Amino acid sequence: MPAALQMPEPELIDHAGLDSAVYLRIYMLGLKIFVPIAFLAFTIMVPVNWTNNTLERSSLTYSDIDKLSISNIPTGSRRFWTHLVMAYVFTFWTCYVLKREYEIVAAMRLHFLASEQRRPDQFTVLVRNVPPDPDESVSELVEHFFLVNHPDHYLSHQVVYNANNFSKLVDEKKQIQNWLDFYQNKYERNPSRRPSLKTGFLGLWGNSVDAIDFYTSKIERLSRDISAEREKVTNNPKSIMPAAFVSFKTRWGAAVCAQTQQSRNPTIWLTEWAPEPRDVYWENLAIPFVFLTIRRLIVAVAFFFLTFFFMIPIAFVQSLANIEGIEKALPFLKPIIEMKGIKSFIQGFLPGIALKIFLLFLPTILMIMSKFEGYISLSALERRSASRYYFFQFINVFLGSIIAGTAFQQLNNFIHQSTNQIPKTIGVSIPMKATFFITYIMVDGWAGVAGEILRLKPLIIYHLKNFFLVKTEKDREEAMDPGTIGFNTGEPQIQLYFLLGLVYAVVTPILLPFIIVFFGLAYVIYRHQIINVYNQEYESGAAFWPDVHARIIVALIVSQLLLMGLLSTKEAAQSTPLLITLPVLTIWFHRFCKGRYEPAFVRYPLQEAMMKDTLERAREPNLNLKGFLQSAYTHPVFKSADDSESDITMEEWEQEPALIPTKRTSRRCTPLPSKHSGS
């Protein structure tokens, strides 16, 4: 741990990539925002809240923690001006820190792109929706179009094949080859006896055959099928998709093409930056562009129903969290609930654990949805999945817990009071959900970070794979793969804590120390994990930062709206109008940041491209760029596993001569290729 904390940031970027370094900055951002806010909240607001006895005189169900919250202030009190002023202070401080961080990350990204080694994606553009032509093939049409419209910069192109069936056959052959290697190794250890197997289901019954001969014949049959499928894919015009990776002689030419409209008709010849080869999700390139809108509509409807129906288990979890409210309304359950140890366990840990279990399979479902939508890069898939996961947590974990939890907590009041009093009861009770969120942060955040350093789940999975699936050394290497940091699950979790911190900073400040401890622990642990454990599957140059910024802004606006609603229920009418300007100012700030810094994440400056091209021409006047790019965007399934020569040449290309020799070599491109795009 100490060594991981001592590594300077430039060395961390060199070692693990910009994505990983900026991901760690999100945790540091949490500390920068919440440590000063917590200090102010505890010195100014907690004494203001504590020195009242409103809750003691009310009929509401409350705990001692609730006495530190805004609920303990009497209706119509002048003390609400303190909360109003602090809401302004917290908003301005958060915006200041966000602006500084956006500025730094944008500068880091531009510097990273300017100083990066030569990569195929710097020269390559993905062209989609190539219009059909009766006289020319897709390949001829692409070449003709770019020779005419980009005559000085066009270099070469690679059409996109629908090789999904071909890929399945190759994967099947790999599995069969593994079994063959396993039985051959077994035979070598004991030559006196040929291994055998049964041909029935899972090898449990059926005819007994010689295992080596059985798998050898299977591989021969699959090899013939693969050859036939390869011939079909390469020669059948229907297997060629109306898309291509087009490479240019200069970065400047690629930047111009990627960032301009190519045709009078804006729906054809659509260009975008090609993802780096490791980042391409090849299966989705075979989806026709016209189907993408329909697929996204289907997924939007499915996601709506998933979010809506998940409210049922959330309501169940909240019923566990609020035992006293149920005891008052349903007294016959009291003897069971009051049994020794049961009540404290149900109230303390069961809600958080149950919620965590319900959310366990959600990231996988959301990733399947993103793949169905047709995004063509792993980074885009993870960003899309992360945004859905955050929205889901906002609706279900945050709003669902507050609404359902408040209803259960004040069940007795809801049943016996008049209808016009219910909104006021909800307004008073929102701060009281702090106790549930404290236990949630401890179970999900603290225990999650402890589980991250323990890595118990990967350890169990490795041993299960080792026992049931590992047959060769190659299998063991794959089973030991630590995987990636998992942006699609980690980042939405961080954003939920930003939301909780900003919402409860003014309302119930006691939550803030728990969030600060989470951010501090997580920063230390994940810095160690990124340096020493995880592989990096792709490099997007911190393209996710605008999403992170936008989600914190949303959390800020939600916190302001909730405070506005809360003060209106407290009859603090004179202070509420002043709060209306806060969301307006926050939205203006977001628009300013979007206009000032976001272009660095979505566009590539032509000035930077020209500088890099000029420098490269001066250093390597005889560079054979076509040789460097010729196989970069060939579908991995076409690259045979034993063709190591191309790997050697790629390694030679990647070792760009440095202006100043350094002792340390970059490990940015980790040895493990992407699961989806690696050869």
XYZ file of C-alpha atoms in Angstrom:
679
model
C 0.000 0.000 0.000
C 2.644 2.649 0.887
C 4.501 1.958 -2.380
C 1.258 2.288 -4.358
C 0.516 5.645 -2.702
C 4.019 6.944 -3.418
C 3.870 6.379 -7.194
C 3.600 9.823 -8.864
C 0.672 10.422 -11.206
C 2.712 10.687 -14.471
C 4.279 7.303 -13.667
C 0.838 5.887 -12.840
C -0.444 7.051 -16.253
C 2.591 5.466 -17.920
C 2.019 2.241 -15.985
C -1.764 1.815 -16.087
C -3.090 4.345 -18.609
C -5.006 7.617 -18.347
C -8.382 5.887 -17.819
C -7.170 4.306 -14.578
C -5.483 7.487 -13.294
C -8.596 9.620 -13.934
C -10.837 6.939 -12.388
C -8.822 7.343 -9.165
C -9.302 11.106 -9.371
C -13.071 10.564 -8.927
C -12.421 9.214 -5.399
C -10.067 12.122 -4.690
C -12.741 14.522 -5.989
C -15.132 13.111 -3.364
C -12.638 13.919 -0.609
C -11.999 17.438 -1.996
C -15.741 18.183 -2.001
C -16.919 16.533 1.223
C -14.093 17.138 3.757
C -14.563 20.967 3.833
C -18.379 20.556 3.623
C -18.354 18.160 6.610
C -16.176 20.560 8.629
C -18.592 23.448 8.000
C -21.684 21.289 8.595
C -20.449 20.020 11.973
C -19.263 23.409 13.221
C -22.322 25.438 12.128
C -25.359 23.283 11.287
C -25.225 20.416 13.787
C -25.394 22.797 16.816
C -28.315 24.640 15.160
C -30.225 21.358 14.681
C -29.314 19.795 18.050
C -30.429 22.706 20.234
C -34.147 22.085 19.625
C -36.639 19.576 21.022
C -39.200 19.436 18.196
C -39.017 15.651 17.713
C -39.465 14.950 21.431
C -42.802 16.796 21.386
C -44.005 15.085 18.152
C -45.668 11.699 17.596
C -43.125 10.661 14.935
C -40.874 7.603 15.203
C -37.298 8.918 15.520
C -33.818 8.030 16.799
C -31.055 10.097 18.466
C -29.347 10.580 15.081
C -32.483 12.344 13.825
C -31.976 15.022 16.505
C -28.928 16.194 14.510
C -31.064 16.652 11.381
C -33.237 19.444 10.016
C -36.320 17.512 11.303
C -35.530 18.701 14.836
C -36.179 22.360 13.929
C -39.735 23.646 14.592
C -42.026 24.616 11.712
C -41.617 28.222 10.557
C -38.399 28.793 12.565
C -35.932 31.515 11.553
C -33.131 28.959 11.962
C -33.854 27.696 8.432
C -31.853 30.694 7.142
C -28.734 28.818 8.313
C -29.604 25.897 6.040
C -30.335 28.249 3.154
C -26.959 30.007 3.453
C -25.119 26.691 3.822
C -26.887 25.337 0.711
C -25.394 28.271 -1.252
C -21.932 27.752 0.296
C -21.952 23.999 -0.448
C -23.140 24.576 -4.041
C -20.465 27.193 -4.799
C -17.726 25.044 -3.258
C -18.813 21.939 -5.232
C -18.945 23.934 -8.496
C -15.504 25.437 -7.847
C -13.938 22.010 -7.212
C -15.723 20.520 -10.265
C -14.483 23.307 -12.552
C -10.886 22.926 -11.342
C -11.043 19.158 -11.804
C -12.605 19.377 -15.296
C -9.840 21.803 -16.298
C -7.101 19.490 -14.999
C -8.547 16.325 -16.569
C -9.060 18.063 -19.952
C -5.418 19.233 -19.879
C -4.291 15.694 -18.887
C -6.227 14.196 -21.811
C -4.800 16.631 -24.380
C -1.272 16.079 -23.047
C -1.796 12.294 -23.095
C -2.990 12.339 -26.721
C -0.118 14.631 -27.740
C 2.601 12.550 -26.060
C 1.189 9.100 -26.821
C 2.946 6.520 -28.962
C 1.772 5.877 -32.503
C -1.481 3.901 -32.489
C -3.662 2.671 -35.380
C -6.766 4.541 -34.149
C -4.973 7.899 -34.536
C -4.999 7.397 -38.318
C -8.280 5.498 -38.716
C -11.943 6.428 -39.106
C -14.952 4.113 -38.972
C -17.331 4.750 -41.877
C -20.898 3.426 -41.544
C -24.015 3.382 -43.699
C -22.127 3.080 -46.981
C -24.887 3.422 -49.635
C -25.515 0.368 -51.865
C -24.289 0.555 -55.470
C -25.331 -1.945 -58.190
C -22.066 -1.562 -60.118
C -19.458 -1.593 -57.330
C -18.757 -3.714 -54.258
C -18.565 -2.068 -50.833
C -14.758 -2.202 -50.927
C -14.539 -0.575 -54.378
C -17.138 2.030 -53.433
C -15.273 3.022 -50.239
C -11.954 3.290 -52.068
C -13.473 5.309 -54.904
C -15.302 7.702 -52.536
C -12.237 8.483 -50.406
C -9.840 8.762 -53.350
C -12.173 11.390 -54.813
C -13.017 13.295 -51.593
C -9.754 12.886 -49.629
C -7.215 12.536 -52.478
C -4.152 13.790 -50.553
C -4.694 11.887 -47.324
C -6.495 8.578 -48.037
C -4.200 5.565 -47.502
C -6.145 2.283 -47.282
C -9.308 0.679 -45.937
C -10.545 -2.550 -44.394
C -14.166 -3.583 -44.969
C -16.186 -5.018 -42.073
C -17.248 -8.666 -42.380
C -20.123 -10.363 -40.583
C -17.895 -13.043 -39.060
C -20.034 -13.924 -36.025
C -20.748 -17.530 -37.137
C -17.119 -17.940 -38.144
C -16.078 -16.698 -34.703
C -18.347 -19.256 -32.965
C -16.729 -22.090 -34.934
C -13.223 -20.868 -34.033
C -14.178 -20.671 -30.329
C -15.617 -24.182 -30.465
C -12.403 -25.455 -32.050
C -10.365 -23.842 -29.250
C -12.451 -25.649 -26.618
C -12.120 -28.991 -28.412
C -8.354 -28.401 -28.792
C -8.152 -27.869 -25.029
C -9.843 -31.233 -24.397
C -7.494 -32.904 -26.877
C -4.443 -31.375 -25.151
C -5.819 -32.545 -21.793
C -6.214 -36.179 -22.930
C -2.859 -36.182 -24.746
C -1.141 -34.960 -21.565
C -2.987 -37.655 -19.627
C -1.802 -40.315 -22.120
C 1.804 -39.058 -21.968
C 1.776 -39.442 -18.175
C 0.423 -43.009 -18.443
C 1.270 -44.506 -21.909
C 0.103 -47.989 -20.883
C -3.573 -46.962 -21.083
C -5.380 -44.909 -23.749
C -7.885 -42.444 -22.209
C -11.548 -42.999 -23.059
C -14.836 -41.136 -22.629
C -18.588 -41.643 -23.046
C -20.277 -39.747 -25.869
C -23.557 -39.080 -24.007
C -24.666 -36.028 -22.006
C -21.751 -34.598 -19.948
C -19.901 -37.884 -20.470
C -22.209 -39.657 -18.002
C -23.581 -42.300 -20.404
C -23.422 -43.446 -24.020
C -20.869 -45.425 -26.041
C -17.312 -45.510 -24.702
C -14.766 -44.277 -27.294
C -11.055 -43.453 -27.470
C -10.865 -39.824 -26.274
C -7.839 -38.777 -28.378
C -9.277 -40.222 -31.610
C -12.721 -38.746 -30.813
C -11.407 -35.186 -30.330
C -8.936 -35.460 -33.227
C -11.790 -36.350 -35.610
C -13.890 -33.509 -34.147
C -11.066 -31.013 -34.771
C -10.629 -32.269 -38.357
C -14.361 -31.789 -38.984
C -14.331 -28.334 -37.392
C -11.242 -27.350 -39.438
C -13.135 -28.231 -42.626
C -16.179 -26.239 -41.420
C -13.948 -23.278 -40.532
C -12.276 -23.306 -43.961
C -15.677 -23.424 -45.675
C -17.058 -20.645 -43.471
C -13.973 -18.490 -44.047
C -14.355 -18.942 -47.804
C -18.040 -18.032 -47.505
C -17.364 -14.909 -45.423
C -14.586 -13.563 -47.644
C -16.252 -14.312 -51.003
C -19.963 -13.805 -50.344
C -20.951 -10.137 -50.906
C -23.783 -10.541 -48.353
C -21.172 -11.153 -45.626
C -19.658 -7.699 -46.193
C -21.347 -5.034 -44.086
C -21.885 -1.473 -45.392
C -19.086 -0.243 -43.116
C -15.302 0.048 -43.261
C -12.238 1.153 -41.298
C -10.579 3.826 -43.445
C -6.940 4.765 -42.734
C -5.224 8.032 -43.647
C -1.626 9.077 -44.264
C -1.760 11.658 -41.454
C -3.544 12.244 -38.176
C -4.682 15.581 -39.618
C -6.467 13.824 -42.511
C -8.162 11.377 -40.098
C -9.244 14.230 -37.783
C -10.783 16.188 -40.671
C -12.687 13.132 -41.920
C -13.917 12.009 -38.481
C -15.223 15.455 -37.547
C -16.944 16.562 -40.783
C -20.033 15.649 -42.831
C -19.016 13.606 -45.891
C -22.100 13.803 -48.078
C -25.020 16.060 -48.964
C -27.275 13.407 -47.441
C -26.461 13.414 -43.680
C -27.707 9.822 -43.194
C -25.045 8.145 -45.400
C -21.224 8.002 -45.247
C -21.324 8.550 -41.483
C -17.826 8.901 -40.012
C -16.550 8.682 -36.439
C -13.199 8.034 -34.804
C -12.361 4.333 -34.866
C -11.885 2.824 -31.397
C -8.437 1.416 -30.743
C -8.206 -2.222 -31.966
C -8.394 -3.625 -28.404
C -11.527 -1.558 -27.758
C -13.568 -2.756 -30.779
C -16.571 -4.947 -29.945
C -16.587 -6.896 -33.212
C -19.943 -8.663 -32.810
C -21.846 -5.360 -33.016
C -20.158 -4.205 -36.213
C -22.281 -6.813 -38.017
C -25.526 -5.054 -37.004
C -26.930 -2.998 -39.925
C -26.987 0.690 -39.023
C -30.716 1.055 -39.844
C -31.643 -1.425 -37.073
C -29.860 0.515 -34.318
C -32.729 2.978 -33.687
C -35.254 0.118 -33.367
C -32.951 -1.784 -31.007
C -32.479 1.297 -28.812
C -36.232 1.845 -28.600
C -36.764 -1.799 -27.523
C -34.053 -1.476 -24.847
C -35.523 1.828 -23.573
C -38.919 0.157 -23.063
C -37.324 -2.907 -21.417
C -35.264 -0.688 -19.099
C -38.366 1.267 -18.074
C -40.161 -1.935 -17.042
C -37.046 -3.286 -15.290
C -36.758 -0.063 -13.257
C -40.484 0.044 -12.483
C -40.863 -3.587 -11.354
C -37.730 -3.427 -9.206
C -39.668 -1.165 -6.820
C -41.321 -4.301 -5.370
C -38.153 -5.827 -3.805
C -37.019 -2.306 -2.758
C -40.279 -1.834 -0.829
C -39.718 -5.238 0.810
C -36.192 -4.212 1.885
C -37.522 -0.981 3.373
C -40.153 -2.895 5.337
C -37.260 -4.731 7.015
C -35.514 -1.446 7.811
C -38.442 0.080 9.695
C -39.468 -2.408 12.352
C -40.957 0.053 14.871
C -43.403 1.477 12.335
C -44.687 -2.018 11.507
C -44.874 -2.949 15.210
C -47.157 0.030 15.870
C -49.468 -0.745 12.954
C -49.355 -4.574 13.267
C -48.854 -5.374 16.992
C -49.336 -9.166 16.575
C -45.840 -9.396 14.939
C -44.152 -7.839 17.968
C -43.288 -11.086 19.906
C -41.375 -12.504 16.890
C -39.548 -9.257 16.071
C -38.559 -8.563 19.695
C -36.711 -11.895 20.095
C -33.114 -11.489 21.309
C -30.712 -10.433 18.545
C -33.295 -10.662 15.751
C -34.436 -7.039 15.874
C -30.947 -5.498 15.784
C -29.828 -7.806 12.961
C -32.960 -7.139 10.863
C -32.712 -3.388 11.357
C -28.962 -2.999 11.136
C -27.609 -5.252 8.418
C -30.377 -7.168 6.665
C -31.728 -4.231 4.577
C -28.293 -3.340 3.194
C -27.361 -6.975 2.505
C -30.749 -7.723 0.884
C -30.449 -4.651 -1.350
C -26.909 -5.667 -2.348
C -28.128 -9.181 -3.263
C -31.011 -7.769 -5.350
C -28.523 -5.560 -7.227
C -26.015 -8.393 -7.778
C -27.126 -9.433 -11.267
C -28.149 -5.970 -12.432
C -24.801 -4.951 -14.067
C -24.828 -8.110 -16.203
C -28.409 -7.427 -17.359
C -27.563 -3.795 -18.192
C -24.430 -4.826 -20.125
C -26.513 -7.294 -22.194
C -28.923 -4.422 -22.936
C -26.044 -2.166 -24.045
C -24.684 -4.896 -26.333
C -28.128 -5.365 -27.856
C -28.246 -1.606 -28.567
C -25.275 -2.038 -30.895
C -22.431 0.078 -29.460
C -19.211 -0.774 -31.277
C -16.594 -0.312 -28.563
C -16.109 -1.763 -25.087
C -15.592 1.739 -23.656
C -18.937 2.917 -25.112
C -20.648 -0.241 -23.805
C -19.306 0.364 -20.302
C -20.183 4.075 -20.342
C -23.739 3.333 -21.502
C -24.151 0.560 -18.945
C -22.792 2.869 -16.206
C -25.276 5.644 -17.038
C -28.181 3.165 -16.881
C -26.902 1.689 -13.611
C -26.705 5.185 -12.093
C -30.235 6.069 -13.238
C -31.492 2.747 -11.859
C -29.837 3.351 -8.486
C -31.167 6.915 -8.378
C -34.770 5.783 -8.996
C -34.776 2.567 -6.963
C -32.107 2.755 -4.272
C -32.384 6.482 -3.526
C -35.931 7.610 -4.368
C -37.408 4.127 -3.800
C -35.815 3.830 -0.369
C -36.973 7.310 0.677
C -40.568 6.937 -0.551
C -41.132 3.301 0.483
C -39.101 3.699 3.684
C -40.962 6.819 4.777
C -44.290 5.108 4.131
C -43.310 2.132 6.323
C -41.598 4.208 8.994
C -44.574 6.468 9.601
C -47.163 3.744 8.871
C -49.091 4.454 12.047
C -49.301 8.184 11.238
C -50.332 7.527 7.626
C -53.239 5.340 8.744
C -54.628 7.695 11.405
C -54.073 11.181 9.976
C -56.008 13.266 7.466
C -54.922 13.260 3.813
C -53.613 16.844 3.742
C -51.101 16.026 6.520
C -49.371 13.199 4.568
C -47.042 15.454 2.439
C -45.846 17.184 5.608
C -45.117 13.829 7.274
C -43.068 12.726 4.227
C -41.181 16.051 4.256
C -40.266 15.588 7.926
C -39.353 11.924 7.458
C -36.959 12.256 4.483
C -34.060 13.285 6.774
C -34.803 10.245 8.942
C -33.812 7.875 6.117
C -30.220 8.854 6.952
C -29.989 5.863 9.324
C -30.799 3.441 6.485
C -28.269 5.090 4.159
C -25.584 4.995 6.883
C -26.011 1.210 7.160
C -26.115 0.969 3.342
C -22.802 2.870 3.047
C -21.231 0.591 5.674
C -22.483 -2.621 4.030
C -22.103 -1.641 0.375
C -19.213 0.842 0.628
C -16.969 -0.107 3.523
C -17.536 -3.862 3.295
C -17.333 -3.629 -0.501
C -13.888 -2.006 -0.289
C -12.767 -4.630 2.234
C -14.051 -7.338 -0.137
C -12.119 -5.672 -2.970
C -8.776 -6.049 -1.173
C -9.694 -9.590 -0.088
C -10.870 -10.571 -3.626
C -12.756 -13.536 -2.206
C -15.145 -13.910 -5.161
C -12.344 -14.126 -7.821
C -10.479 -16.552 -5.545
C -13.516 -18.873 -5.274
C -14.216 -18.604 -9.021
C -10.565 -19.427 -9.798
C -10.651 -22.563 -7.639
C -13.965 -23.669 -9.168
C -12.548 -23.154 -12.672
C -9.327 -24.885 -11.653
C -11.262 -27.889 -10.363
C -13.843 -28.241 -13.146
C -12.609 -26.449 -16.279
C -8.806 -26.145 -16.286
C -7.255 -28.794 -18.494
C -4.075 -27.127 -19.788
C -1.648 -24.396 -18.718
C -3.377 -21.990 -21.115
C -6.667 -22.644 -19.294
C -4.977 -21.932 -15.971
C -3.622 -18.611 -17.251
C -7.112 -17.606 -18.406
C -8.629 -18.681 -15.070
C -6.075 -16.504 -13.234
C -6.932 -13.402 -15.299
C -7.765 -10.693 -12.698
C -9.974 -8.843 -15.185
C -10.459 -5.091 -15.383
C -11.544 -2.521 -12.828
C -15.187 -2.646 -14.010
C -16.053 0.975 -14.792
C -19.695 0.056 -15.519
C -20.254 -0.996 -11.874
C -17.674 1.028 -9.914
C -18.429 4.513 -11.243
C -22.246 4.448 -10.655
C -21.588 3.280 -7.090
C -19.302 6.296 -6.497
C -21.961 8.573 -8.010
C -24.593 7.256 -5.577
C -22.339 8.373 -2.694
C -21.923 11.813 -4.288
C -25.722 12.008 -4.472
C -26.212 10.920 -0.845
C -23.507 13.309 0.377
C -24.878 16.347 -1.462
C -28.531 15.623 -0.545
C -27.856 15.004 3.150
C -25.090 17.632 3.645
C -27.691 20.272 4.569
C -30.412 17.903 5.809
C -28.594 15.338 8.018
C -24.830 16.058 8.144
C -24.091 12.959 10.288
C -23.964 10.986 6.990
C -20.883 12.880 5.738
C -18.148 11.211 7.884
C -19.276 7.775 6.644
C -19.001 8.943 3.012
C -15.571 10.516 3.641
C -14.298 7.262 5.161
C -15.581 5.395 2.067
C -13.831 7.753 -0.377
C -10.577 7.648 1.618
C -10.487 3.845 1.930
C -11.571 3.301 -1.678
C -8.889 5.670 -3.032
C -6.105 3.811 -1.186
C -7.393 0.344 -2.094
C -8.161 0.992 -5.763
C -4.836 2.752 -6.302
C -3.138 -0.437 -5.080
C -5.423 -2.656 -7.187
C -4.901 -0.632 -10.381
C -1.116 -0.714 -9.988
C -0.711 -4.328 -8.852
C -3.806 -6.359 -9.775
C -6.001 -5.308 -12.669
C -5.285 -5.506 -16.373
C -6.260 -2.650 -18.660
C -8.525 -3.878 -21.441
C -8.635 -0.656 -23.471
C -7.579 2.999 -23.369
C -10.185 5.669 -24.113
C -8.178 8.680 -22.903
C -10.611 9.447 -20.028
C -13.536 9.847 -22.462
C -15.911 9.111 -19.547
C -15.152 12.308 -17.593
C -18.004 14.456 -19.055
C -20.461 11.766 -17.837
C -18.939 11.859 -14.336
C -19.208 15.669 -14.237
C -22.821 15.643 -15.494
C -23.916 13.081 -12.893
C -22.452 15.137 -10.017
C -24.290 18.199 -11.390
C -27.542 16.169 -11.451
C -26.916 15.129 -7.817
C -26.406 18.800 -6.898
C -29.677 19.861 -8.571
C -31.600 16.978 -6.929
C -30.243 18.013 -3.510
C -31.410 21.615 -4.115
C -34.901 20.549 -5.237
C -35.329 18.198 -2.264
C -34.226 20.926 0.152
C -36.712 23.301 -1.497
C -39.520 20.755 -1.026
C -38.445 20.059 2.538
C -38.416 23.742 3.536
C -41.823 24.276 1.928
C -43.282 21.555 4.212
C -41.624 23.326 7.168
C -43.461 26.558 6.305
C -40.197 28.411 5.743
C -41.936 30.346 2.963
C -39.720 33.430 3.074
C -36.508 31.429 2.448
C -37.805 29.007 -0.211
C -37.890 31.495 -3.159
C -34.189 32.219 -2.658
C -33.476 28.519 -3.262
C -35.003 28.666 -6.768
C -31.950 30.533 -8.092
C -29.605 27.702 -7.024
C -30.713 25.114 -9.660
C -30.668 27.884 -12.302
C -27.083 28.845 -11.394
C -26.032 25.179 -11.313
C -27.483 24.501 -14.792
C -25.740 27.645 -16.111
C -22.453 26.430 -14.591
C -22.910 23.029 -16.259
C -23.530 24.661 -19.653
C -20.401 26.798 -19.191
C -18.238 23.722 -18.391
C -19.781 21.779 -21.273
C -18.955 24.520 -23.759
C -15.487 25.241 -22.360
C -14.032 21.796 -21.595
C -16.140 19.048 -23.203
C -14.788 19.592 -26.774
C -11.455 18.194 -25.518
C -13.259 14.865 -24.949
C -15.274 14.637 -28.173
C -13.050 16.334 -30.774
C -9.365 16.232 -31.661
C -7.799 19.660 -32.398
C -6.362 19.915 -35.929
C -3.466 21.978 -34.541
C -2.458 19.068 -32.265
C -2.787 16.580 -35.140
C -0.610 18.716 -37.444
C 2.060 19.194 -34.751
C 2.276 15.466 -34.135
C 2.407 14.667 -37.864
C 5.160 17.242 -38.451
C 7.223 15.901 -35.543
C 6.818 12.322 -36.762
C 7.873 13.194 -40.337
C 11.005 14.897 -38.993
C 11.943 11.928 -36.819
C 10.987 9.094 -39.198
C 10.985 10.305 -42.814
C 10.979 6.716 -44.184
C 8.097 5.390 -42.048
C 6.050 2.670 -43.795
C 2.652 3.625 -42.361
C 0.741 1.256 -44.639
C 2.653 -1.699 -43.188
C 1.848 -0.504 -39.670
C -1.882 -0.187 -40.381
C -2.529 -3.045 -42.826
C -3.720 -5.662 -40.311
C -4.621 -3.453 -37.331
C -8.383 -3.606 -38.006
C -8.595 -7.103 -39.423
C -11.210 -9.121 -37.508
C -9.272 -11.075 -34.805
C -10.889 -14.323 -35.936
C -8.995 -14.070 -39.253
C -5.680 -13.877 -37.451
C -4.674 -17.477 -36.736
C -3.515 -18.209 -33.212
C -0.115 -19.503 -34.310
C 0.704 -16.550 -36.569
C 3.211 -14.957 -34.217
C 5.060 -13.037 -36.913
C 2.382 -10.347 -37.108
C 2.556 -9.948 -33.308
C 6.314 -9.462 -33.480
C 6.026 -6.828 -36.204
C 3.305 -5.010 -34.255
C 5.574 -4.956 -31.190
C 8.360 -3.498 -33.327
C 6.007 -0.792 -34.599
C 4.773 0.040 -31.120
C 8.283 0.686 -29.795
C 8.490 4.221 -31.077
C 11.979 5.738 -30.696
C 11.953 8.037 -27.684
C 13.351 11.561 -27.814
C 14.881 11.056 -24.364
C 15.723 7.484 -23.298
C 14.225 6.547 -19.917
C 15.098 3.758 -17.500
C 11.490 2.654 -17.117
C 9.528 1.059 -19.967
C 5.830 1.775 -20.360
C 3.417 -0.973 -19.379
C 0.371 0.883 -20.668
C -0.524 -1.882 -23.110
C -0.958 -4.747 -20.682
C 0.054 -8.239 -21.862
C -3.500 -9.568 -21.826
C -5.555 -8.711 -24.931
C -9.227 -7.817 -24.763
C -11.594 -10.765 -24.298
C -13.679 -9.518 -27.206
C -11.139 -8.116 -29.632
C -7.804 -9.760 -28.798
C -6.344 -12.261 -31.215
